[in-house]
Structures are given as C-alpha cells and as structure tokens.
Short mmCIF file of C-alpha atoms and ligand atoms in Angstrom, two decimals:
data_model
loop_
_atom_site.label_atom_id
_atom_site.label_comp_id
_atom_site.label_asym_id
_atom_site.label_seq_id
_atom_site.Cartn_x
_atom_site.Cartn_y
_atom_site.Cartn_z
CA UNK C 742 134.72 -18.17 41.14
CA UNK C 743 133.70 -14.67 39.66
CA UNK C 744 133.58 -13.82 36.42
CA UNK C 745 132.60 -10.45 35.06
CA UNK C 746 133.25 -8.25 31.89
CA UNK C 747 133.43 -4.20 30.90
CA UNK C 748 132.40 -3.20 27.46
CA UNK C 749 134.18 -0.12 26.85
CA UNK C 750 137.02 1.69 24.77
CA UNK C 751 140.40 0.32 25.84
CA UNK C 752 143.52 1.84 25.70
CA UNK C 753 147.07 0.75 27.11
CA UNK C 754 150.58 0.61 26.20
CA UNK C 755 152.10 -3.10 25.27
CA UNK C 756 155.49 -1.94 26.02
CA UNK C 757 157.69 1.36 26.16
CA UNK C 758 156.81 3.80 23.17
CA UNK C 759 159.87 5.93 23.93
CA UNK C 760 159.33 10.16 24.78
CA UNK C 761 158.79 10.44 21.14
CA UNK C 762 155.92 8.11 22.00
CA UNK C 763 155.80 4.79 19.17
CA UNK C 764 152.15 4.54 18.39
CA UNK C 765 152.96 1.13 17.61
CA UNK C 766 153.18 0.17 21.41
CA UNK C 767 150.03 1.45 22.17
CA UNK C 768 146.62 -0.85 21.74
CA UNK C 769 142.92 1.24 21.13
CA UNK C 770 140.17 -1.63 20.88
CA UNK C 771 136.81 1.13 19.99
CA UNK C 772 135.00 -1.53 21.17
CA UNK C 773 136.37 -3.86 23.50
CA UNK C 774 135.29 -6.46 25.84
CA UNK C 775 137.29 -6.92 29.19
CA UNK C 776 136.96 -10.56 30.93
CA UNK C 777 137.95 -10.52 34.79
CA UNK C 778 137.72 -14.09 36.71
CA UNK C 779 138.56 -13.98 40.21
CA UNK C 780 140.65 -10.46 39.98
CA UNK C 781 142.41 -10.94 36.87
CA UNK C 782 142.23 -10.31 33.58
CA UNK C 783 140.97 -13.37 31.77
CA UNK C 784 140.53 -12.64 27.90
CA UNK C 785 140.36 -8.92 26.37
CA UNK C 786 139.14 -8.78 22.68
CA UNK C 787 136.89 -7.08 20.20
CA UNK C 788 133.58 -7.29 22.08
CA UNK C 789 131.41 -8.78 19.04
CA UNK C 790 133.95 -11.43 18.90
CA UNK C 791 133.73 -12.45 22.57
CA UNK C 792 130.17 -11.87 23.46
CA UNK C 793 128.38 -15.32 21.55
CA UNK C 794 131.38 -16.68 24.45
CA UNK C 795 130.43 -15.34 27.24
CA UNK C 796 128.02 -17.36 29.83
CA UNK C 797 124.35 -16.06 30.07
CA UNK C 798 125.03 -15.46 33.76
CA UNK C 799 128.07 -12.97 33.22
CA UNK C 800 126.86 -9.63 34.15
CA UNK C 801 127.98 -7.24 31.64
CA UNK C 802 128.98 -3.59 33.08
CA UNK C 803 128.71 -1.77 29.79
CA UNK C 804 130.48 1.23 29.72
CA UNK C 805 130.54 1.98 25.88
CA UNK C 806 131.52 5.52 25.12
CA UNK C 807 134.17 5.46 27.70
CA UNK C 808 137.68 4.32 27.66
CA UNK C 809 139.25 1.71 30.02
CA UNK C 810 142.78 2.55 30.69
CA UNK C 811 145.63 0.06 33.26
CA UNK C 812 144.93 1.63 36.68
CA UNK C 813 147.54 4.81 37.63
CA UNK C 814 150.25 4.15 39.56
CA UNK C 815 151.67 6.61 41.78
CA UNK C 816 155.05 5.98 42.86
CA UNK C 817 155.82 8.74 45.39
CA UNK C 818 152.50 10.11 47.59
CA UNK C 819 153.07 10.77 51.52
CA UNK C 820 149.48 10.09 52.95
CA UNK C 821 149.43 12.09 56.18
CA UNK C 822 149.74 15.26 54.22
CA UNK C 823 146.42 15.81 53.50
CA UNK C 824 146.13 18.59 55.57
CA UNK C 825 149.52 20.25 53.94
CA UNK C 826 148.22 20.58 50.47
CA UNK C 827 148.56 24.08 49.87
CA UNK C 828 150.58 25.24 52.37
CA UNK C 829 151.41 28.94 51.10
CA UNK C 830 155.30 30.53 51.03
CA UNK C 831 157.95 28.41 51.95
CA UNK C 832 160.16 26.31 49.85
CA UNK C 833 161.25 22.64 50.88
CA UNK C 834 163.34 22.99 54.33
CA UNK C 835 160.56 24.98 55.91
CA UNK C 836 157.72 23.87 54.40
CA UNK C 837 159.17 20.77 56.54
CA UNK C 838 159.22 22.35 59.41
CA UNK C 839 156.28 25.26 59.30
CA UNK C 840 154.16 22.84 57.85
CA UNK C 841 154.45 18.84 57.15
CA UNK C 842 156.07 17.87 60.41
CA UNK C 843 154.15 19.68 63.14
CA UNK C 844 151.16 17.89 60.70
CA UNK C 845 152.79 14.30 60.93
CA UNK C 846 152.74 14.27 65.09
CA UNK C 847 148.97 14.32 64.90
CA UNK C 848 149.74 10.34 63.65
CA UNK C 849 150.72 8.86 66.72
CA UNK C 850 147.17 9.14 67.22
CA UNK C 851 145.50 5.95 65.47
CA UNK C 852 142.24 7.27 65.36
CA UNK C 853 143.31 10.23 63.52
CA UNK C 854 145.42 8.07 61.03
CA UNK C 855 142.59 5.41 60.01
CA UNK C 856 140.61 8.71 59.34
CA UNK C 857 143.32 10.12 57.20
CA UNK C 858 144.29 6.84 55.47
CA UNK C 859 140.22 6.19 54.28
CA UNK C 860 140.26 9.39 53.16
CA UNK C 861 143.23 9.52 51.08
CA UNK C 862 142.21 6.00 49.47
CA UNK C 863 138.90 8.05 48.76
CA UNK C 864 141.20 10.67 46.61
CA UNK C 865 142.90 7.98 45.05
CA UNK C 866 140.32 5.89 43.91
CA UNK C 867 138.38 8.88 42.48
CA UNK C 868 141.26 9.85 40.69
CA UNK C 869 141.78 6.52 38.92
CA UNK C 870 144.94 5.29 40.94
CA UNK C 871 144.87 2.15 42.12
CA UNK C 872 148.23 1.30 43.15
CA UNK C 873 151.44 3.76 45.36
CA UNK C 874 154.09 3.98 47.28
CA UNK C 875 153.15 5.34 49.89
CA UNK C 876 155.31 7.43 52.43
CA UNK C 877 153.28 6.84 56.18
CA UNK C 878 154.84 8.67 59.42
CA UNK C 879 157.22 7.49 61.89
CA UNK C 880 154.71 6.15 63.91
CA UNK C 881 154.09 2.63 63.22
CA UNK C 882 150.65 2.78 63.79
CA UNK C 883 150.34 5.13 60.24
CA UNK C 884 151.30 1.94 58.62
CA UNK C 885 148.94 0.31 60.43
CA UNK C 886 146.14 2.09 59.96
CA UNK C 887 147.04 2.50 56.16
CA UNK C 888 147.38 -1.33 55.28
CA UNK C 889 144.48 -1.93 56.98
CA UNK C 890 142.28 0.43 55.08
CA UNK C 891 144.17 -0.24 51.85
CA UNK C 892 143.60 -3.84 52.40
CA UNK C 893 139.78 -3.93 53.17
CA UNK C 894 139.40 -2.11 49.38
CA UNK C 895 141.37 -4.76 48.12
CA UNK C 896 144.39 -2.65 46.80
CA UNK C 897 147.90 -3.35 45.79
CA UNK C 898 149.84 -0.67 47.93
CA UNK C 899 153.27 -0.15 49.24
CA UNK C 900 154.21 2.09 52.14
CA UNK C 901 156.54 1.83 54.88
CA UNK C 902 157.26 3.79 58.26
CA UNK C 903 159.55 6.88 58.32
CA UNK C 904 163.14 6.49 59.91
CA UNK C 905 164.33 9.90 61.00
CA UNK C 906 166.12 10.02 64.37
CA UNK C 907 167.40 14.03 63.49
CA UNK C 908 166.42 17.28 62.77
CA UNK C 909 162.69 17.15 63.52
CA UNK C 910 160.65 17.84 66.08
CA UNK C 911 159.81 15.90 69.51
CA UNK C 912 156.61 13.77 68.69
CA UNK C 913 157.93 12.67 65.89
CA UNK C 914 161.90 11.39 65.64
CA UNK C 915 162.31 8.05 66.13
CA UNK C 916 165.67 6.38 67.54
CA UNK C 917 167.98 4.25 65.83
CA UNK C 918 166.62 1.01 67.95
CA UNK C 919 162.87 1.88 67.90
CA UNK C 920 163.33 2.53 64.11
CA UNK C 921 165.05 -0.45 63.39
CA UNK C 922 162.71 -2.80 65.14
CA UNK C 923 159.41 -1.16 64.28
CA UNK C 924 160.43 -1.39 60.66
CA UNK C 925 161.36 -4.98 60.93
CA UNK C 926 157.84 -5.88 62.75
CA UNK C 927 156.68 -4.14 59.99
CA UNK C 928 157.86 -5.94 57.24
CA UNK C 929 156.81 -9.00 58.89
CA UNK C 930 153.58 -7.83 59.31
CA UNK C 931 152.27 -6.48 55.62
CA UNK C 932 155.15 -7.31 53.60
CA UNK C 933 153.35 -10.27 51.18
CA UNK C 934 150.16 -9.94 53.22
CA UNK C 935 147.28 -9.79 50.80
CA UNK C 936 148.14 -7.04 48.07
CA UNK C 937 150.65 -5.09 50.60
CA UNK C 938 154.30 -4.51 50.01
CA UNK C 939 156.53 -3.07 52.62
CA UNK C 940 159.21 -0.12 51.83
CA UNK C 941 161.88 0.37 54.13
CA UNK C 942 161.47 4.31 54.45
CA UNK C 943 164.36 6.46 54.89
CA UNK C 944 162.67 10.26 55.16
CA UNK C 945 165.43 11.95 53.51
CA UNK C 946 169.72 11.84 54.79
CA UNK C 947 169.05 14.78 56.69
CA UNK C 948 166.49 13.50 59.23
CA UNK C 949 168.85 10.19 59.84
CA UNK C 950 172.13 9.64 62.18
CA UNK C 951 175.19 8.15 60.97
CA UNK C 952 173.98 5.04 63.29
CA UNK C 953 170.90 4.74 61.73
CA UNK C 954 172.07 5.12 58.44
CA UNK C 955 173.99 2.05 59.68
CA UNK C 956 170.68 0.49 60.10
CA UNK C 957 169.18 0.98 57.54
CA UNK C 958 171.70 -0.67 55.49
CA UNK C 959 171.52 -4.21 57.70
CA UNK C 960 167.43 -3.56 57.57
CA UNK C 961 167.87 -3.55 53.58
CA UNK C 962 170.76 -6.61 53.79
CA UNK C 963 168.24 -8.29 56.09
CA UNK C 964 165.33 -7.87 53.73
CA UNK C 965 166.22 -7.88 50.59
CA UNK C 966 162.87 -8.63 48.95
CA UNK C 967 161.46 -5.37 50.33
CA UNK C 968 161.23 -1.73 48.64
CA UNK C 969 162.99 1.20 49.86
CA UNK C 970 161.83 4.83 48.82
CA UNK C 971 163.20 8.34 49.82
CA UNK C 972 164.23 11.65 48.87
CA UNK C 973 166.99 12.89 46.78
CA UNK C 974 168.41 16.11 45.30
CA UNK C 975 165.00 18.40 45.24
CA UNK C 976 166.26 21.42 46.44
CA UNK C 977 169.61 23.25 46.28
CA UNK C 978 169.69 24.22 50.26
CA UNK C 979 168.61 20.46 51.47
CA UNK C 980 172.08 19.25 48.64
CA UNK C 981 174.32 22.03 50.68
CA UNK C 982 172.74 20.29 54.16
CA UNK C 983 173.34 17.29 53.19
CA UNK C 984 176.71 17.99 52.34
CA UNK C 985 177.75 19.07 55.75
CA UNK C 986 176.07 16.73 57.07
CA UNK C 987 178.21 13.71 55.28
CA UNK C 988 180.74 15.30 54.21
CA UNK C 989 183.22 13.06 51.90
CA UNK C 990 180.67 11.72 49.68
CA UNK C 991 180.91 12.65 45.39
CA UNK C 992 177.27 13.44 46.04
CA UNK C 993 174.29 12.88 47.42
CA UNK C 994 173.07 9.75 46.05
CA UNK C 995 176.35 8.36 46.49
CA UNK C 996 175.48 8.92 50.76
CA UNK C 997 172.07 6.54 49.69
CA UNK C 998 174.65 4.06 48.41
CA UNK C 999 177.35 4.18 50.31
CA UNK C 1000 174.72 2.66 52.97
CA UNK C 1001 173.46 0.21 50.47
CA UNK C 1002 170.31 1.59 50.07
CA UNK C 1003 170.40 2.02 45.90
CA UNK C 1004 169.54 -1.13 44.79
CA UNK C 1005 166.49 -2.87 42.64
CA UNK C 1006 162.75 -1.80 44.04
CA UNK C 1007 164.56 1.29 45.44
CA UNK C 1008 162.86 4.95 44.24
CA UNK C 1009 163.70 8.31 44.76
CA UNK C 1010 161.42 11.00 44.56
CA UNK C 1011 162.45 14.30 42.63
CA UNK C 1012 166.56 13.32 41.53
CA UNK C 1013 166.38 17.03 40.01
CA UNK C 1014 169.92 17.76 40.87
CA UNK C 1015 172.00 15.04 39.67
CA UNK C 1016 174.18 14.65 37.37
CA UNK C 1017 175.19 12.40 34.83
CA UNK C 1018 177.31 10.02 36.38
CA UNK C 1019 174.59 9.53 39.51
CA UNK C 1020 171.89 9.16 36.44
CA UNK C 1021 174.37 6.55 35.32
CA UNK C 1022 174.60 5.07 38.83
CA UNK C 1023 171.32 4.93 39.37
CA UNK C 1024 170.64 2.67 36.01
CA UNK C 1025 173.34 0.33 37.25
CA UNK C 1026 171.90 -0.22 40.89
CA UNK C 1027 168.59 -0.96 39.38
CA UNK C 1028 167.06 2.60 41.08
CA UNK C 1029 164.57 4.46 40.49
CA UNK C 1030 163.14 8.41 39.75
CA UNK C 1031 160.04 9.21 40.34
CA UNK C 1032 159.17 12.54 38.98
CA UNK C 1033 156.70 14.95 40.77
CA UNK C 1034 156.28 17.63 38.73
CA UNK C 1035 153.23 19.49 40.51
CA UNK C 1036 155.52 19.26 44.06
CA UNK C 1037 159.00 20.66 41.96
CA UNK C 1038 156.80 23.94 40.79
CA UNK C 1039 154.73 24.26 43.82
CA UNK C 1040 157.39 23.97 46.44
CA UNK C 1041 159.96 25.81 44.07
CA UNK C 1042 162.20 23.22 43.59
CA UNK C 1043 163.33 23.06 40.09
CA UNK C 1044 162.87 21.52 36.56
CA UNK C 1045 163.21 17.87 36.55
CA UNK C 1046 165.15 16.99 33.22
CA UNK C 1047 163.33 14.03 31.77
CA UNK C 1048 165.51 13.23 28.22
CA UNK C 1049 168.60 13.27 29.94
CA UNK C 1050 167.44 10.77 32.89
CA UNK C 1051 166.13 8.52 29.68
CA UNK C 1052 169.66 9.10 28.05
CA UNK C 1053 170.98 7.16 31.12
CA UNK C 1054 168.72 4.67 30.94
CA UNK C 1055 166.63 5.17 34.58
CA UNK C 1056 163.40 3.45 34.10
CA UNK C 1057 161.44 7.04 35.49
CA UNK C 1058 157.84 7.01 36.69
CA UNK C 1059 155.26 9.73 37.93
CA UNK C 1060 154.79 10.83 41.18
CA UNK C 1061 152.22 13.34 42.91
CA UNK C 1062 153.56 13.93 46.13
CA UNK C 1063 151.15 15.27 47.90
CA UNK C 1064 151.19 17.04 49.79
CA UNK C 1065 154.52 19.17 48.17
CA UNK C 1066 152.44 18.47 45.47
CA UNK C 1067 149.21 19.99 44.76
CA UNK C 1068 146.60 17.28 42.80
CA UNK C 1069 145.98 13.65 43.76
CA UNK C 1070 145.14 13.20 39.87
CA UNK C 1071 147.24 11.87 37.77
CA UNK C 1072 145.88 12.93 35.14
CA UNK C 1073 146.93 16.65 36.22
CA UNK C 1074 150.01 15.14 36.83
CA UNK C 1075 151.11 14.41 33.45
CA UNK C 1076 149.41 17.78 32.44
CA UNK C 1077 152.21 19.43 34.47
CA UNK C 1078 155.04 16.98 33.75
CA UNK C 1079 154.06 18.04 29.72
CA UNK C 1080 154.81 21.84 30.59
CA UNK C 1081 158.16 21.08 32.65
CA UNK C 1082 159.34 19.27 29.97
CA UNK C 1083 158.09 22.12 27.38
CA UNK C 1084 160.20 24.73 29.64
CA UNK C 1085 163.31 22.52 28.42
CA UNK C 1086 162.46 22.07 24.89
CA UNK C 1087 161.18 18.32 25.36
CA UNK C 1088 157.89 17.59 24.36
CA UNK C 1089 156.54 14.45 26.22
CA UNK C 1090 154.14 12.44 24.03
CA UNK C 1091 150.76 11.07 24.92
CA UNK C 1092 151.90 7.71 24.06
CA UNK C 1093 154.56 8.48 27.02
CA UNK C 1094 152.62 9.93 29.46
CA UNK C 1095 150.52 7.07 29.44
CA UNK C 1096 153.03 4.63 29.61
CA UNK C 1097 154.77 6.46 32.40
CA UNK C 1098 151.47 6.49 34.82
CA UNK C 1099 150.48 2.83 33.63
CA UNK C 1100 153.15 0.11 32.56
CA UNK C 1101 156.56 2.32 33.14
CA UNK C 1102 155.26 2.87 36.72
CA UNK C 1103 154.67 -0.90 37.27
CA UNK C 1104 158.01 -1.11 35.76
CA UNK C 1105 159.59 1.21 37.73
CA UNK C 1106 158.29 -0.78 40.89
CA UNK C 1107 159.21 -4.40 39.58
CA UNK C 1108 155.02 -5.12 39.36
CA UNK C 1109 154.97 -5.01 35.57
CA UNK C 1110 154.29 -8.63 35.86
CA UNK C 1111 151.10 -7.78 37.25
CA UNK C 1112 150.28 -4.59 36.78
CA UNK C 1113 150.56 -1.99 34.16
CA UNK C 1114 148.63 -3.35 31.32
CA UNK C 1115 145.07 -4.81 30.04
CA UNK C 1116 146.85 -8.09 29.46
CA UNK C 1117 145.57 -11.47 30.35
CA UNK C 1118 146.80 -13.06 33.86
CA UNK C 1119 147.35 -9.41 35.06
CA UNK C 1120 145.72 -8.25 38.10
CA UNK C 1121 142.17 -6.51 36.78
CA UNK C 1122 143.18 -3.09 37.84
CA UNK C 1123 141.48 0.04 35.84
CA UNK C 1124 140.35 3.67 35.36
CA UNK C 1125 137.62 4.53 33.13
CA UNK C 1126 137.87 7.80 31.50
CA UNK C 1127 135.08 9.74 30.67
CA UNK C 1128 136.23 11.77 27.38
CA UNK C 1129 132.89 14.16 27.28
CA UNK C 1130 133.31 14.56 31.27
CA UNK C 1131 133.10 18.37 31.14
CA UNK C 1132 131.59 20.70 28.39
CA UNK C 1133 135.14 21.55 27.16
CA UNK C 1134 136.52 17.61 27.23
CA UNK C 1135 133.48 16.58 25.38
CA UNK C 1136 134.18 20.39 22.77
CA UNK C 1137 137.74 19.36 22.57
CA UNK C 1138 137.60 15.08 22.29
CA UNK C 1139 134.84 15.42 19.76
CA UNK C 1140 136.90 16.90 17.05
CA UNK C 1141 139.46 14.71 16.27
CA UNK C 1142 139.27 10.48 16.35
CA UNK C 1143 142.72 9.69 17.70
CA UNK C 1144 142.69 8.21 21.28
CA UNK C 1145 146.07 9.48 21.99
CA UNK C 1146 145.20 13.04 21.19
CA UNK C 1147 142.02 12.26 23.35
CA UNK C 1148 144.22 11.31 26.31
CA UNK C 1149 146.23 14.17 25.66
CA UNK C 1150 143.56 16.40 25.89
CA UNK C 1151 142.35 14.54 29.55
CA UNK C 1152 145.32 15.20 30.90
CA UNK C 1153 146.05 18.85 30.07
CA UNK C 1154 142.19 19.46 30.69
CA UNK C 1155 141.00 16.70 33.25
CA UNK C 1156 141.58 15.30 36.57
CA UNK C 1157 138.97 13.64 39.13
CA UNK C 1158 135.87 14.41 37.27
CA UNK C 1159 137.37 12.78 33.97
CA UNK C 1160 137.61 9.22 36.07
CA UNK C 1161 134.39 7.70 36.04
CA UNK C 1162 134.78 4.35 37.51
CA UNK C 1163 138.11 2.68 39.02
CA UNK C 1164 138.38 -1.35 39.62
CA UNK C 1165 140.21 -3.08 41.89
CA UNK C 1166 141.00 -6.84 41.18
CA UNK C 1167 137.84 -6.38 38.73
CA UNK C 1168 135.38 -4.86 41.13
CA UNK C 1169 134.52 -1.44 40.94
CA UNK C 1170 136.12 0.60 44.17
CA UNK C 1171 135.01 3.96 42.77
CA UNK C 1172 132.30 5.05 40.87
CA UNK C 1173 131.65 8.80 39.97
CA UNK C 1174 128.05 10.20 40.49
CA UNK C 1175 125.90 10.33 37.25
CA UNK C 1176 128.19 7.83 35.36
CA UNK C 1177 126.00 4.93 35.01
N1 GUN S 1033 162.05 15.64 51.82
C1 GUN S 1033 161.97 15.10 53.05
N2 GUN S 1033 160.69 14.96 53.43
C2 GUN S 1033 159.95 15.41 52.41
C3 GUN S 1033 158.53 15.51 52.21
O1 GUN S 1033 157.70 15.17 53.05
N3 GUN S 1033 158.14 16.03 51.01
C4 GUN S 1033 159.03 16.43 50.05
N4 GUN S 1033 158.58 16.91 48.89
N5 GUN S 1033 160.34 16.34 50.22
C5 GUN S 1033 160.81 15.84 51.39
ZN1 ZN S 1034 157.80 13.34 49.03
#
C-alpha cells in the first residue's frame, strides 16, 4: 500500500461546460491537496483542511505555484511516424505514399519499433499526455513493442495493428487471413492486460479489400468489448477514392457501417467532410470524432466544423496525429483547434478546451469512469502546468487571476516546456529539468 499527496493548484472540469464553456463545471482549488493510494485518487481537498490528516510518513511532493490538471488524452496519434513529422509538400494521398508508408516498413523490424515506441512515450509524457489511441503498423510486432514499453511506465494506452491488404506498398500490406488472425492474437494478448486496451485498426477504406472489410466486421462481432479507430472524410481526393472504390454507399461513413464497424468505443480521426445526416449517424452508433487540427492545416486538409458536430450531438475529442500533425503537445493542440474554429466564427472556450483534452476525451473513449477528472476512485493520472514556464507565460499569467484565462494563455503560448511533471497511477513518469 502507497500513499502519497501533491500540493499544488488544481484545475479540472466536473462535467461538460458546453463550447460556450460553463464556468460552473469547472473546479480551481488555489491550494489543493491531492491524495493517491495505490494509483488512485483517494481524497482531493483544500490542503489546510487535509494536512492535520495526513500520516507523518506521507511524503508530500509540493508543487505549490503550479497547477495540477487530469492527464491529456490523445485520441488519434500513429506512433511510427516519428520520423514523418514535417514531411514538406504533399497533401494526404501522397504524403502516404512519399512519406508515411515507405517509413512504416522499417517496423517489421522489432528492434527499430521498441526504439520508436520508448521514444514516442518520451514525447508524450513530456507533453503531459498520459493516455492514446494509438495507431501501430501492420506488423504485429509494432504492437508488441508498443504495449510493452507502454506497460513498463505503467500507462493506460490503446493501440491496435493496421489492416490494409491494398494500395500500399510490399513490406507492408497485410492479407485478409494474416490480418484477421494477427489482430485476434492481438486482442488476446493486451486487450485487459494491465492498463492496455486493444483497437481493432482499420487504416483507412482505401487500404482494405472487400474481403477484409468482411473481416473486419466478424473481428468487431467477435470482440465486441474492443475499440476500433480509423480514418474518415479528411481530404476531398481520398472521399472521390473511396467512392470508386465502394461505389453504392450514401457516403463514406456509411462504407464504415455498412461493415459494422460504427459502433460504441469506435473513433474516427478528422470527419471534416460529413454532413449532417452522417454527424447524426454517428451520435446514434455511439461513434466518435476526434479532431486534429494541427494534421487538417499541415497536411491541407480542411476546417473541421466543431458547433455543427456538437449540434448533432457527437461526443468530439482532440487528436494530434502525428505525424500529419505537427506537435505531440496538447497544449498546442488546442492552441490550433482555437484558430480553426476562429476561421468559422466559433470561438472555443478555455473551459472547453480543457474539457475536450481531459474528461470529453475520456468520454469520448468510454474511460470517463476512470479517467478524465481529479475525482476520488479515478486512476491518479496528471499534468502539472507550469504557468511562469517561459518569460512571456509568466508576463502574460501574471496579470490577470482567472485560471481559465491562465490555461488559455498555456495553450495559445505553451507546449512541452509548460508541463512540468506528469503522473502515472500517482507516480511521477516525467519530470521537466529545473522544476523541483
Ligand atoms: N489516412 C490513412 N492513413 C493515414 C495516416 O497515417 N495519417 C492521416 N492523417 N490520414 C490517414
Ligand atoms: Zn491519423
């Protein structure tokens, strides 16, 4: 039995404050104590309140000054693109092919893939997140290697394998048996072991057969307690493709559901091009968007419409999606999702942008019963922010003393060196240099 505490700021969202952002779903404690026993949250209060409680032997990290937010939750990041962030000139269908895929066959090589998956976790845990869904390769041994290095940091991850049987190169297709059955030893493998969660992993239509399709859907049937994530209506050549490609369908999310792979714990990255009635659709299967606003304006892809996907009632979350996407922070990655929304008149509140990287992220993957929040019984979880991190954070936080306007301020002006400790079932998985 381990018990341990933070004395810090606190800041989280108790439920959804709507885009206008509610201030009244948001909690600030100034000075708060957070109680972790055995990797979950035990008791969170004012700190002189609880401290005459706490056991002489409870080592007290005190962090006063800073702000302990839920750890960020990033629901759509492919981890062997490390080495495409920043590929220059080339919008989604070949940036595939100039760039991601010839990257991805370089996986079959475990070696190469523990290497890549301890250094992603490295990005992620400086960046505050603490919990993804993860998109691996096609090899199985990517999901391997990632569970096994997301597991020794004690992390609650999903990620799955890539089907795609068509329309990439040798090295990296898989068939529509080997896909079926690697999945499936897959799931057996991670899915429920320690903190991992399994996503069947569809790449996108275009990279799957009819006949695997048709596996896919029995794979989903089969396991219905698993996640599914893919790609859906980014870019206006990869709709056209997709429309020759299964032709017949209303659109493309409809192909998705026609082989039963829209249901609850399913999310699609980017849903830029749909319309209302697959927004509507979406709601009613239980699926959901994640938006990845730094991918849409790097790789050209479009403006992802935000109030109208709330209209229909999709529980959306916030994806980086590297690498189409340019910054593991999320933190930058709610500074960007502010200015696509601004380009369409919508101004997404601080109160929001929290909630979508923290609770409406656990939502949107069906962990809000364990994730998401500072609440007691949750899984102890956090980023600490570090308002004065930089000259112009410390300027720009000092002059007002609102915590929303400070977290609106670190995420239009911070990112990695704004995060200076992240905790992982209460221990501390990151911590930045010179932040005591
Ligand atoms: N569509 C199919 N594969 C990918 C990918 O790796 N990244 C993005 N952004 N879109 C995709
Ligand atoms: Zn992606």
């Amino acid at each position: 039995m381990t018990v341990s505490a933070i004395r810090s700021s606190l800041l989280h969202c108790l439920r959804d404050p709507g885009l206008a952002g509610d201030a009244s779903a948001v909690e600030y404690i100034k000075d708060a104590l957070t109680i972790v026993r055995d990797g979950r949250i035990e008791c969170v209060g004012d700190a002189k309140a609880l401290l005459p409680s706490l056991g002489a032997d409870v080592v007290i990290d005190d962090q006063r000054g800073k702000i302990l937010v839920p750890g960020f939750i990033d629901t759509h990041v492919h981890y062997p693109q490390v080495d495409v962030i920043a590929s220059y000139g080339a919008q989604l269908l070949d940036w595939l092919n100039q760039y991601t895929f010839p990257a991805e066959i370089a996986f079959a090589d475990r070696p190469h893939a523990d290497a890549a998956a301890e250094f992603f976790l490295d990005r992620l845990l400086e960046n505050g997140t603490t919990t993804a869904s993860v998109f691996c390769t096609s090899h199985p041994q990517s999901v391997d290697a990632f569970f096994t290095a997301s597991e020794a940091r004690g992390l609650r991850m999903i990620a799955g394998k890539c089907l795609m049987d068509q329309h990439a190169p040798d090295g990296l297709r898989d068939t529509v048996k080997s896909g079926y059955h690697d999945s499936k030893a897959l799931i057996e493998r991670w899915h429920g072991h320690a903190r991992s969660l399994y996503a069947i992993t569809p790449r996108f239509a275009p990279t799957s057969s009819l006949a695997q399709m048709e596996t896919m859907r029995a794979l989903a049937r089969e396991h219905p307690d698993t996640y599914i994530q893919s790609h859906v209506a980014e870019n206006r050549a990869e709709i056209a493709w997709v429309d020759e490609l299964f032709p017949g369908h209303r659109s493309y999310l409809d192909v998705y559901d026609h082989y039963g792979l829209l249901r609850d714990k399913s999310i699609y990255a980017h849903c830029i091009y749909l319309d209302d009635a697959d927004r509507a659709h979406m709601t009613a299967a239980g699926a959901t968007p994640s938006f990845c606003p730094t991918s849409n304006l790097f790789i050209g892809s479009g403006l992802y419409d935000l109030k109208a996907a709330l209209a229909a009632g999709n529980v959306v979350s916030v994806g980086t999606d590297v690498g189409g996407g340019t910054s593991y922070s999320m933190l930058r990655t709610l500074g960007e999702a502010y200015k696509v929304q601004q380009l369409q008149g919508t101004s997404l509140s601080p109160a929001y942008a929290l909630y979508l990287a923290t609770l409406g992220g656990a939502k949107a993957l069906s962990l809000d019963d364990k994730l998401g929040s500072i609440t007691p019984g949750k899984e102890a979880d956090f980023a600490l922010l570090d308002p004065a991190a930089t000259p112009l954070l410390a300027r720009r936080t000092s002059l007002r003393d609102d915590p929303l306007d400070t977290f609106f301020a670190l995420m239009t002006l911070g990112d990695d060196r704004a995060v200076a400790a992240t905790y992982a079932g209460g221990v501390c998985v990151h911590r930045r240099c010179g932040s005591g």
